[in-house]
Coordinates of C-alpha atoms in Angstrom, one line a residue:
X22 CA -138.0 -42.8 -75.6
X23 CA -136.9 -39.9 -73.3
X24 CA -137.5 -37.3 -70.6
X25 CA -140.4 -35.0 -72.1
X26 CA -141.7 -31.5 -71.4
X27 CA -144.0 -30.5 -69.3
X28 CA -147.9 -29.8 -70.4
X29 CA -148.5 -25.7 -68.9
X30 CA -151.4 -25.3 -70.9
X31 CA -154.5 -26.3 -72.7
X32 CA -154.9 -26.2 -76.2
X33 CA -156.4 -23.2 -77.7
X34 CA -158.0 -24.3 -81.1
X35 CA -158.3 -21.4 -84.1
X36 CA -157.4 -20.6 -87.3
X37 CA -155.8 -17.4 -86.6
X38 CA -152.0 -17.0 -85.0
X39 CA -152.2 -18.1 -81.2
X40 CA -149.5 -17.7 -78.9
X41 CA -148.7 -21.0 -77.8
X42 CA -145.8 -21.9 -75.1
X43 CA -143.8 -24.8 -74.3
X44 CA -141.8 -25.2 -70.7
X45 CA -138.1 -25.9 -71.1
X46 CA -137.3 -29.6 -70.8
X47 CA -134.7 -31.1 -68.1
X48 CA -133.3 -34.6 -67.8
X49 CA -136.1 -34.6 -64.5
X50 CA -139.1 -32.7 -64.2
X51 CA -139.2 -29.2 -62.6
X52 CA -141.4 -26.4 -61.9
X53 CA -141.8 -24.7 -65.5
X54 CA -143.2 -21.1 -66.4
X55 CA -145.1 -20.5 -69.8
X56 CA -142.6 -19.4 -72.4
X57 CA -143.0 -18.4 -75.9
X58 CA -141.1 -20.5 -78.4
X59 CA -139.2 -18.3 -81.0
X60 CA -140.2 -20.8 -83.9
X61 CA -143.7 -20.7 -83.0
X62 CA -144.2 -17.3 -82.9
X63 CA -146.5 -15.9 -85.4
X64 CA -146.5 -19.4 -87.4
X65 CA -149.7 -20.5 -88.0
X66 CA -148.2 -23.6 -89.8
X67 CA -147.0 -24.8 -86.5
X68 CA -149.9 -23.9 -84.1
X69 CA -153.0 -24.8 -85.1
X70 CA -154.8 -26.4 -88.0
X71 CA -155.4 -24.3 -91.1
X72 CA -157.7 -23.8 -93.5
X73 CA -158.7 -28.0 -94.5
X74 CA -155.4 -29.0 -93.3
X75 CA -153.8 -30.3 -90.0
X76 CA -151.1 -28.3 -89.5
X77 CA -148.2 -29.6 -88.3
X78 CA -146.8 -30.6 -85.3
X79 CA -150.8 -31.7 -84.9
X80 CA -150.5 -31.3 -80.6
X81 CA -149.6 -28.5 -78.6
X82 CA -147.8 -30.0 -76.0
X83 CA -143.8 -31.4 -76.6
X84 CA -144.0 -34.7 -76.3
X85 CA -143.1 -37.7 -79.0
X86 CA -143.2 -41.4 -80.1
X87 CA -146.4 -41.3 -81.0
X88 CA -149.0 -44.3 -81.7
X89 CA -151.7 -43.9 -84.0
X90 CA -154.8 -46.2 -84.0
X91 CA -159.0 -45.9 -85.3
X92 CA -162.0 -46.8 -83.3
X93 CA -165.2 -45.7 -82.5
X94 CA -165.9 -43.0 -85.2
X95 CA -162.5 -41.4 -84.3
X96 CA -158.8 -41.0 -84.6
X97 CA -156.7 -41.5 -81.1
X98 CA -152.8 -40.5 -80.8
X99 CA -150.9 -42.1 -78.1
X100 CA -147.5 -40.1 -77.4
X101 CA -144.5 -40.6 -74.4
X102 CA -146.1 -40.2 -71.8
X103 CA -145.3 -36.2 -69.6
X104 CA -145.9 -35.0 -66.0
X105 CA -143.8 -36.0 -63.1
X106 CA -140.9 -38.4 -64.0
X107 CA -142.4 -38.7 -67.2
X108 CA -145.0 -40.8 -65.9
X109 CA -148.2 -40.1 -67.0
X110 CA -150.0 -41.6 -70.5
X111 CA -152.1 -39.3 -72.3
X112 CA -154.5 -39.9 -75.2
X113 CA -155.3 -37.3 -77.8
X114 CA -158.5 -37.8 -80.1
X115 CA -159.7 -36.2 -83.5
X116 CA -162.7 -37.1 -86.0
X117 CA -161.3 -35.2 -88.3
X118 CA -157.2 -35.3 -88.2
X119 CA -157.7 -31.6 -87.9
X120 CA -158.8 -30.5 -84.1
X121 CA -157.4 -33.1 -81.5
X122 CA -158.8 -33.4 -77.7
X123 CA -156.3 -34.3 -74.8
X124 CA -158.5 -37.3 -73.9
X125 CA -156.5 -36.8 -70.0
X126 CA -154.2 -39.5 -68.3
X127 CA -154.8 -42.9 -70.0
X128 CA -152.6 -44.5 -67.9
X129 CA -150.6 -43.4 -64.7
X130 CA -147.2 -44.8 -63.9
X131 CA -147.8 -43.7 -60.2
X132 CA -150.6 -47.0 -60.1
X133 CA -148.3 -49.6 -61.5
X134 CA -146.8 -51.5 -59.0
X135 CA -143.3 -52.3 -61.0
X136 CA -142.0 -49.1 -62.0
X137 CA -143.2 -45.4 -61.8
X138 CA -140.9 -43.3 -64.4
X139 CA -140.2 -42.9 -67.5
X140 CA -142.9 -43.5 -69.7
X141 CA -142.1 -44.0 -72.8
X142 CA -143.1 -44.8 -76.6
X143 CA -146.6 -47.0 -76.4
X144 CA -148.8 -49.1 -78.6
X145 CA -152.4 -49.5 -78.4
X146 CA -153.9 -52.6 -80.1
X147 CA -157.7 -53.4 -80.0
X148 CA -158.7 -57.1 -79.4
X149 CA -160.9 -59.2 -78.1
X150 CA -163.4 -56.4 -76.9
X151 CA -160.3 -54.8 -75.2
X152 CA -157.7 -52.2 -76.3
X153 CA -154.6 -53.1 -75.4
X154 CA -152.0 -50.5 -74.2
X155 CA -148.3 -51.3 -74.4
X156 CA -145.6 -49.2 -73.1
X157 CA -142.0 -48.7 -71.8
X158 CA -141.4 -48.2 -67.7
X159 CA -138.0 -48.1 -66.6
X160 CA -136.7 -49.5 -69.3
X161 CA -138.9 -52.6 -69.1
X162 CA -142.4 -53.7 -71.3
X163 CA -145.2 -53.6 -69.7
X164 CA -149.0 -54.0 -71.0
X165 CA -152.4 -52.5 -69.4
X166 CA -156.1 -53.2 -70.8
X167 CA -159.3 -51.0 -71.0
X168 CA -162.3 -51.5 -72.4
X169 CA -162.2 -48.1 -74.0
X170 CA -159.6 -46.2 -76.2
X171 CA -159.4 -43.6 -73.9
X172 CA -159.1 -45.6 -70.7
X173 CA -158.7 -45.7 -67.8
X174 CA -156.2 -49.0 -68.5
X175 CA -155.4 -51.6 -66.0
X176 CA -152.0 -52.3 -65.4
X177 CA -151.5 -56.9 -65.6
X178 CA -149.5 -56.5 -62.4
X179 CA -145.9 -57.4 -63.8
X180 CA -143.8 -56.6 -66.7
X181 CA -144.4 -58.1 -69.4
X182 CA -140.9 -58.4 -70.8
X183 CA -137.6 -57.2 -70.7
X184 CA -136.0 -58.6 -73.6
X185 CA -132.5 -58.9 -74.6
X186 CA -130.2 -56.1 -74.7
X187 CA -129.0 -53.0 -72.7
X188 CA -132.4 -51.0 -73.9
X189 CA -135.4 -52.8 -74.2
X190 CA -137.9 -50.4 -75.2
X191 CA -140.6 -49.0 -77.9
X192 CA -143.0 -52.4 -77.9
X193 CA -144.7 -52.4 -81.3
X194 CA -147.7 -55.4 -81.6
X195 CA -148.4 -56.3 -85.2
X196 CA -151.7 -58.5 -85.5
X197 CA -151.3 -60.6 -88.6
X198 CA -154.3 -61.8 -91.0
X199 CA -154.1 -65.3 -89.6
X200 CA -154.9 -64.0 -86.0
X201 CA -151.4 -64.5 -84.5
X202 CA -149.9 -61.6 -82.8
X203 CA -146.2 -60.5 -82.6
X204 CA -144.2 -58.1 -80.5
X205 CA -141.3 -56.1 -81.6
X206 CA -138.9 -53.4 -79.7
X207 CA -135.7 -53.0 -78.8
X208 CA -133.1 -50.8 -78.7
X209 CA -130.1 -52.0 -80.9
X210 CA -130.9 -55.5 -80.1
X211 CA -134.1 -56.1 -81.8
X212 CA -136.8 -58.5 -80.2
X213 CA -139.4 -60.4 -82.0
X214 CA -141.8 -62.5 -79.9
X215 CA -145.5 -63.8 -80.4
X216 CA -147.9 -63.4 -77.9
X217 CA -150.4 -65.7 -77.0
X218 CA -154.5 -64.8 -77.8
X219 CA -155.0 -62.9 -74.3
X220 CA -152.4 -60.4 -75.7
X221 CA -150.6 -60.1 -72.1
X222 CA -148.4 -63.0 -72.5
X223 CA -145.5 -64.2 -74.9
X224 CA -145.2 -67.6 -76.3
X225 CA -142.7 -69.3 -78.3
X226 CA -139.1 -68.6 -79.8
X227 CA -137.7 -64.8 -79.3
X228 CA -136.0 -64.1 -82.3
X229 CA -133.8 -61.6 -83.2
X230 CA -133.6 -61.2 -87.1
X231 CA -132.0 -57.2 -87.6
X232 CA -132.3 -55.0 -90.6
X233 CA -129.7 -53.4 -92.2
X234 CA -128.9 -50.1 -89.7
X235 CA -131.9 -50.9 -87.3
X236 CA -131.7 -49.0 -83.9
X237 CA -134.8 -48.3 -82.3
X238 CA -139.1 -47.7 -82.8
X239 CA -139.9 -50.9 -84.6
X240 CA -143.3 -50.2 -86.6
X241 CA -144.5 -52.9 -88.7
X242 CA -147.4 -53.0 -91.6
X243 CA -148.0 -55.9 -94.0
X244 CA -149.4 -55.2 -97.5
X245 CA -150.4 -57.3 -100.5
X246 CA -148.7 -59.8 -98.6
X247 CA -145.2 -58.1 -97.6
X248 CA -144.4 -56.9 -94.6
X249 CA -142.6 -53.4 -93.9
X250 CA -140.5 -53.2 -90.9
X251 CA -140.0 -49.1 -90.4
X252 CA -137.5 -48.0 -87.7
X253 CA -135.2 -45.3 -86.6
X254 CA -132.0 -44.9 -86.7
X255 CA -129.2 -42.8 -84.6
X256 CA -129.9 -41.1 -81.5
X257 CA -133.2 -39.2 -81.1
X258 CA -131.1 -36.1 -80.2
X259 CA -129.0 -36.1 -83.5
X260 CA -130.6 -34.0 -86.3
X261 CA -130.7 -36.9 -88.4
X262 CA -132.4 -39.0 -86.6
X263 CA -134.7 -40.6 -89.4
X264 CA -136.8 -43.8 -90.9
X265 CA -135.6 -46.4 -92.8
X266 CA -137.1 -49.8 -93.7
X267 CA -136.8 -53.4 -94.9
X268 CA -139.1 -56.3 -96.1
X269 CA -139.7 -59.4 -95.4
X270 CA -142.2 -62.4 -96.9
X271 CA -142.2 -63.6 -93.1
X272 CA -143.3 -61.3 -90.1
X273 CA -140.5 -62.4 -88.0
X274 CA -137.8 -62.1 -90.9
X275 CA -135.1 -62.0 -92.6
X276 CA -135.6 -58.5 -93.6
X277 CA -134.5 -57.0 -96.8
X278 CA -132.9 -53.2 -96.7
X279 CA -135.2 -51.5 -98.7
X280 CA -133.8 -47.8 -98.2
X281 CA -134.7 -44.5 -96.3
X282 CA -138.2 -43.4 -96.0
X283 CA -138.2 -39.6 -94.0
X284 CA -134.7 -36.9 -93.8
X285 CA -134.3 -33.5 -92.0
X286 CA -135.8 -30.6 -93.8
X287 CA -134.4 -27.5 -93.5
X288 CA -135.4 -26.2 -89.6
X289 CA -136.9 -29.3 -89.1
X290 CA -134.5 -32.0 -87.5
X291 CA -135.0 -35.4 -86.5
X292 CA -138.2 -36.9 -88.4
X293 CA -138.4 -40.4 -87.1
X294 CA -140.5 -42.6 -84.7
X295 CA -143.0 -43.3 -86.8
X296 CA -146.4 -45.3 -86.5
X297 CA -148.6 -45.4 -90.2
X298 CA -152.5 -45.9 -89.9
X299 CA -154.6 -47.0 -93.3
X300 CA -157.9 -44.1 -94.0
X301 CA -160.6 -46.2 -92.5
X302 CA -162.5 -47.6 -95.1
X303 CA -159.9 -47.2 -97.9
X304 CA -157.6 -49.8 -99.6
X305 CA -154.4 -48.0 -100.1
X306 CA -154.2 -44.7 -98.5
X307 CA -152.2 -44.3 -95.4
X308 CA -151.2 -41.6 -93.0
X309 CA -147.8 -41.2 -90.9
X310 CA -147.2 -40.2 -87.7
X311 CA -143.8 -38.9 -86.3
X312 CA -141.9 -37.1 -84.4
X313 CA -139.6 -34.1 -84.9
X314 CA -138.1 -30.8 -83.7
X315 CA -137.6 -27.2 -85.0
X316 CA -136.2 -26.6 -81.3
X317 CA -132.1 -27.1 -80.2
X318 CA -133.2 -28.8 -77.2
X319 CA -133.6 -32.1 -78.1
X320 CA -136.4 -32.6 -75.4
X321 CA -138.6 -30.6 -77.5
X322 CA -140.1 -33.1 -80.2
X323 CA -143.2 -32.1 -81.9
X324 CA -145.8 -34.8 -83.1
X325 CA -146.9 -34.3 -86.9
X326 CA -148.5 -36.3 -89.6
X327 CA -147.7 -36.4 -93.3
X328 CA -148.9 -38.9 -96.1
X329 CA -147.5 -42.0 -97.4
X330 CA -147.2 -43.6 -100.5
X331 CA -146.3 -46.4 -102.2
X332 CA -144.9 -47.3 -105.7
X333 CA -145.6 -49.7 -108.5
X334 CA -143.1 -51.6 -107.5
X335 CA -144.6 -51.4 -103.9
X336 CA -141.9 -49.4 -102.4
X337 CA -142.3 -47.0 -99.9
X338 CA -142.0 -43.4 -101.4
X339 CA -140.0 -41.0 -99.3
X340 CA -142.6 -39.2 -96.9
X341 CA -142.8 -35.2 -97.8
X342 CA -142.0 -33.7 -94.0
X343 CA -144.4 -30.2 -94.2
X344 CA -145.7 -27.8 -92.4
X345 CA -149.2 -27.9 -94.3
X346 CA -150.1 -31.6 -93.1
X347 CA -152.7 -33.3 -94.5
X348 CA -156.1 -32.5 -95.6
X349 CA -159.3 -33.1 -93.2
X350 CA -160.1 -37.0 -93.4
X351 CA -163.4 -37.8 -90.7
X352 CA -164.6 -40.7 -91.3
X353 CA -166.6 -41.8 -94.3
X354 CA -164.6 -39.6 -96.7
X355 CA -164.7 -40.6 -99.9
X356 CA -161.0 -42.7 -100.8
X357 CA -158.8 -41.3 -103.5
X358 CA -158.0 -42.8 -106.6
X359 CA -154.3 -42.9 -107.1
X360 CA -154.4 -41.8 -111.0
X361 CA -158.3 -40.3 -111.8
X362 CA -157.3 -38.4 -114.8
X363 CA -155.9 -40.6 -117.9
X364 CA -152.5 -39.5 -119.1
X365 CA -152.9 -36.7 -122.0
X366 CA -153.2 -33.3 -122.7
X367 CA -155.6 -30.9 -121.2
X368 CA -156.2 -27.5 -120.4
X369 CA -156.8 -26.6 -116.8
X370 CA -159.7 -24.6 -115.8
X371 CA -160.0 -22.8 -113.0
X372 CA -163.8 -23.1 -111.4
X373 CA -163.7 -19.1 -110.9
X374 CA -164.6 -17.1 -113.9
X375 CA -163.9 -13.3 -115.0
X376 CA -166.7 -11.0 -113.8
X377 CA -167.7 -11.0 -117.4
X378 CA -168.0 -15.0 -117.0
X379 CA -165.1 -16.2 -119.2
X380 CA -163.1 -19.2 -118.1
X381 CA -159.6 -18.8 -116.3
X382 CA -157.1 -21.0 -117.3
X383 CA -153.4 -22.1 -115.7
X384 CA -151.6 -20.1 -118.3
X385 CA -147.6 -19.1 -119.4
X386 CA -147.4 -15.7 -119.8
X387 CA -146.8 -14.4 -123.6
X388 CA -146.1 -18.0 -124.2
X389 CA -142.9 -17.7 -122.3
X390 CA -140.5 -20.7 -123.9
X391 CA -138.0 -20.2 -120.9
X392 CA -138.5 -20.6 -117.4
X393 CA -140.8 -18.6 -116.3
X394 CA -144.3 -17.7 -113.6
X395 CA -147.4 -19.3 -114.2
X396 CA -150.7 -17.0 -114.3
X397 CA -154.4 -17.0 -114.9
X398 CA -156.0 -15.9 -118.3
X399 CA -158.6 -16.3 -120.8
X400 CA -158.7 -19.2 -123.2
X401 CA -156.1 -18.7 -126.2
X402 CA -154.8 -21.4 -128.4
X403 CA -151.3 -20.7 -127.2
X404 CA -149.2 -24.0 -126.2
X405 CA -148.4 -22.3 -122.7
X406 CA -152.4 -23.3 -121.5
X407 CA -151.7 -26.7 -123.2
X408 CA -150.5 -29.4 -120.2
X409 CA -149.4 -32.9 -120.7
X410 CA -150.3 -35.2 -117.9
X411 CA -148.1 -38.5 -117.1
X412 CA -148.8 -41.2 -114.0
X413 CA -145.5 -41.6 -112.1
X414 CA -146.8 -44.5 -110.4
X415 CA -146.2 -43.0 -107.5
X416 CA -149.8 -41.6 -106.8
X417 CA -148.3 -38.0 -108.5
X418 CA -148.1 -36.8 -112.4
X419 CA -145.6 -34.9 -113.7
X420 CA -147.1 -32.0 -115.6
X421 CA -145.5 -30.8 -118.7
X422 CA -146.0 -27.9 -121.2
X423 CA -146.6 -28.3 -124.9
X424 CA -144.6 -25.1 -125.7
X425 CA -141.2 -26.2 -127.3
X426 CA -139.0 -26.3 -125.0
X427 CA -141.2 -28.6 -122.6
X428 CA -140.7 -27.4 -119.0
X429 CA -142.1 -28.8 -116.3
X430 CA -144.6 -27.1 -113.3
X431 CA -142.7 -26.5 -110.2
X432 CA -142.5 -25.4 -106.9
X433 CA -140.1 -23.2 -106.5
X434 CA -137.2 -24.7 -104.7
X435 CA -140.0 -27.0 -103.3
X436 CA -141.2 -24.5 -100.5
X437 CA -142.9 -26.1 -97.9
X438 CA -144.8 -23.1 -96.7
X439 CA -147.7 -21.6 -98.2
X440 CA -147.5 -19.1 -100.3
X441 CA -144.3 -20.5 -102.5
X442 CA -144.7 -20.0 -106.6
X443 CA -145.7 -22.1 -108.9
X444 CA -143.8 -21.8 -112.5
X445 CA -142.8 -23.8 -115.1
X446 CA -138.9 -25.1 -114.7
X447 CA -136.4 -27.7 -116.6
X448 CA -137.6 -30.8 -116.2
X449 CA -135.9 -32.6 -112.8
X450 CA -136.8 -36.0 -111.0
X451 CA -137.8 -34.4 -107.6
X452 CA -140.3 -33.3 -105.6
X453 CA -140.8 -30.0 -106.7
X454 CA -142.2 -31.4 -109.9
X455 CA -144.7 -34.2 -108.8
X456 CA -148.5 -33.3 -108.5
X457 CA -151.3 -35.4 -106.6
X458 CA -154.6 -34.4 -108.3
X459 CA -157.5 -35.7 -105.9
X460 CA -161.2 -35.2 -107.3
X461 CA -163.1 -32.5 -104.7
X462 CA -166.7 -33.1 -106.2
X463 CA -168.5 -32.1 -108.8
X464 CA -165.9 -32.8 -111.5
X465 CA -163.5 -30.2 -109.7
X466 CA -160.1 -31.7 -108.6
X467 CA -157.2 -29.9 -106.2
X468 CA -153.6 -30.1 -107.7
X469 CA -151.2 -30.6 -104.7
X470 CA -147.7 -30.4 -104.4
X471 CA -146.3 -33.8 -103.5
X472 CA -143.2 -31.5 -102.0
X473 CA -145.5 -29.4 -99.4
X474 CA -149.2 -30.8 -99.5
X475 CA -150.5 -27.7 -100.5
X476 CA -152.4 -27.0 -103.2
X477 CA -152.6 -24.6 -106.7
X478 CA -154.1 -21.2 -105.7
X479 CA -155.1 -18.3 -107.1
X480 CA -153.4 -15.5 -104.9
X481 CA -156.1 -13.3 -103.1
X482 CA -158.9 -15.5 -104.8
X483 CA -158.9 -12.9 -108.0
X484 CA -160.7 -13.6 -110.9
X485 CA -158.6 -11.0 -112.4
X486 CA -156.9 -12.4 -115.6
X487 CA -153.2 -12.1 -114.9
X488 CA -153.4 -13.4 -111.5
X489 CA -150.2 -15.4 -109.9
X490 CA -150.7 -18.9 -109.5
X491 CA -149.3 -19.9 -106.0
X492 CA -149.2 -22.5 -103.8
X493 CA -152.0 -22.5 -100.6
X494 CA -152.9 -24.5 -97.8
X495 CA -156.2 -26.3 -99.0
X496 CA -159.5 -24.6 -98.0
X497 CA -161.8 -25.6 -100.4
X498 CA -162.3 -22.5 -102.5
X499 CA -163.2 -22.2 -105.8
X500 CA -159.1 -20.5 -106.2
X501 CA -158.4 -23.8 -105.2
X502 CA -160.4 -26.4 -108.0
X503 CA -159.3 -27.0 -111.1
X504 CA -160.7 -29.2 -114.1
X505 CA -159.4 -30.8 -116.9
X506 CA -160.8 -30.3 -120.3
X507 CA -159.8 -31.1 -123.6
X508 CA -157.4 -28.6 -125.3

């Protein structure tokens, strides 16, 4: 919803460490010089996507507020708009979630005839053959149509609303089963409105039904029948600038505070300004797209996507911010099952084998009944290769060992970069202890941290028995699949 940098460069697309720079960001454009960010510097987390994974942030350029919408075989990101007096709307494509395409200037402030700066925070909705692009300008709503996701769109010739308020800004359009369209944005004073069928006007009663802490980036979904109102809340500049969310049975409200949804993680300040997509094709699987910074200048947001999930109870679960991302998703993917091994006790095979062909199994070391690493070996009948799996309900197990004293796998200290151990630990409710197991084919599943998004590996890919059991951005590799066999 601010001033944004400057694009000085195209995106270079690898899996090795580029060296990526981002221009310094002032309240007005100015002349910028290619610069190498200290926190991007040798990070291939933050540069490019790796291995099977996104990578987060997912664009090269600074920018934020971003949109998230499917069509035509592909995925398209719509951020605040850059260039001169942050004026010009960019689209960013990817069939994969992986490798993203600056699509070019989607829409150009310079050719709309009510206001020519500051771009901010749009929403593309597709309808009635058209997409429909809307967007802040000078601190007013306007809406532009295209035939195509990718542009050029066609300013209507006026605003389209200015709403209540001192800050009427970050439009959201929900389209609800029945057909009827609303509108949301605002800043502190919220704005509901429906819009008639050609999607550039507004019809009926603005209401102004507020959530519980509700300051900004409206985003609303509706499942099995609820809706979920996501917003932000604080300043985008403060390092807790975050999601939270309500419910409501009624898409204009009363909303029900239903708690917090993203926080700051370590370097990474300011998760929030969120859009969520559902996988094409799939039921219950969704993806969200934010904004956040690793940088002290505030100006300096970074566009990433991480999974969602709900509960039993259909609550939002708290979104895991990482650096890993999430895994490659084109379209026709097959959709996960949230549970597709049946609570129990297994053993977990590794698909490699020794060079003398014996299985490899997640294993404690001399039966270890304290806290201790977790390694590869050779079937034994020891308890510390025996696991017992339990559905949280949350789309994650909690896997537990049979020795004695029960202790739980973890992640140590829940690292979010590759590369962090895997053990067993005391038993905790958190992250560091959840586990998503997703089938990869063939009867071969991955085991991923619900803490980072990556996966069980076997360091270096030895089929060595002894080797360290670690966590690994997913690739696909046979140090990467597990299976689950009867102990």
């Amino acid at each position: 919803m601010e001033k944004q940098c400057k694009r000085t460069f195209p995106r270079l697309i690898a899996a090795v460490i580029l060296t990526l720079g981002f221009a310094g960001c002032q309240e007005k454009e100015t002349a910028s010089t290619e610069t190498i960010r200290p926190d991007l510097k040798g990070n291939v987390a933050l540069l490019s996507a790796i291995g099977l994974m996104s990578g987060n942030p997912i664009l090269p350029v600074a920018t934020a507020d971003p949109d998230i919408i499917y069509a035509n075989g592909k995925y398209y990101i719509y951020p605040t708009a850059t260039g001169p007096n942050t004026s010009q709307f960019h689209a960013w494509s990817s069939a994969d979630l992986l490798n993203w395409t600056d699509e070019g200037i989607v829409l150009d402030l310079a050719n709309v005839s009510w206001a020519h700066a500051d771009g901010w925070a749009p929403c593309v909705v597709a309808r009635n053959g058209n997409y429909y692009f809307y967007f802040t300008a000078e601190k007013k709503i306007g809406v532009a149509v295209s035939a195509s996701p990718t542009g050029p769109f066609v300013d209507k010739g006026s605003a389209l609303a200015t709403g209540d308020g001192t800050d009427p800004i970050d439009p959201m359009v929900f389209v609800d089963d029945d057909g009827q369209a609303y509108m949301y944005w605002g800043n502190t004073t919220f704005n509901i409105q429906r819009l008639n069928s050609d999607m550039i006007s507004l019809t009926g009663t603005r209401g102004h039904n507020k959530p519980s802490n509700f300051f900004e980036a409206a985003y609303v979904i509706k499942r099995n029948g609820v809706y979920y109102l996501m917003y932000s809340i604080n300043h985008f500049g403060n390092d807790d600038y975050h999601v939270e969310y309500a419910t409501s049975s009624n898409p204009m409200g009363p909303w029900t505070y239903k708690g917090r949804i993203t926080s700051p993680r370590g370097a990474i300040k300011g998760p929030g300004h969120n859009a969520v997509i559902r996988k094409p094709g799939c039921g219950d699987e969704y993806f969200f797209v934010y904004h956040r910074r690793t940088s002290t200048n505030i100006h300096e947001r970074q566009v990433a996507i991480d999974r969602m999930f709900f509960d039993a109870a259909g609550n939002i679960v708290p979104v895991s911010i990482t650096n890993s991302g999430v895994v490659e998703s084109a379209g026709g993917t097959p959709c996960y099952t949230p549970n597709p091994i049946a609570n129990g006790q297994y053993v977990i095979r590794s698909k490699m084998n020794t060079t003398a062909g014996a299985g490899l199994y997640v294993d404690i070391a001399g039966c270890a009944t304290g806290n201790a690493d977790v390694r590869t070996w050779t079937r034994t009948n020891c308890n510390g290769q025996k696991w017992n799996l339990t559905y949280q309900g949350n789309g994650f197990y909690k896997i537990i060992s049979e020795l004695p004293n029960h202790k739980a796998l973890d992640l140590d200290a829940c690292g979010i970069d590759r590369g962090a151990n895997i053990q067993v630990w005391d038993v905790f409710a958190n992250d560091c202890q959840q586990w998503r197991i997703e089938p990869a084919g063939g009867g071969w599943y991955r085991i991923m941290s619900k803490s980072s998004n990556n996966v069980m590996d076997i360091a270096d890919g030895s089929n060595t028995p002894g080797a360290d059991i670690r966590s690994w951005n997913w690739n696909g590799t046979d140090a990467q699949l597990w299976k689950f066999e009867a102990p």
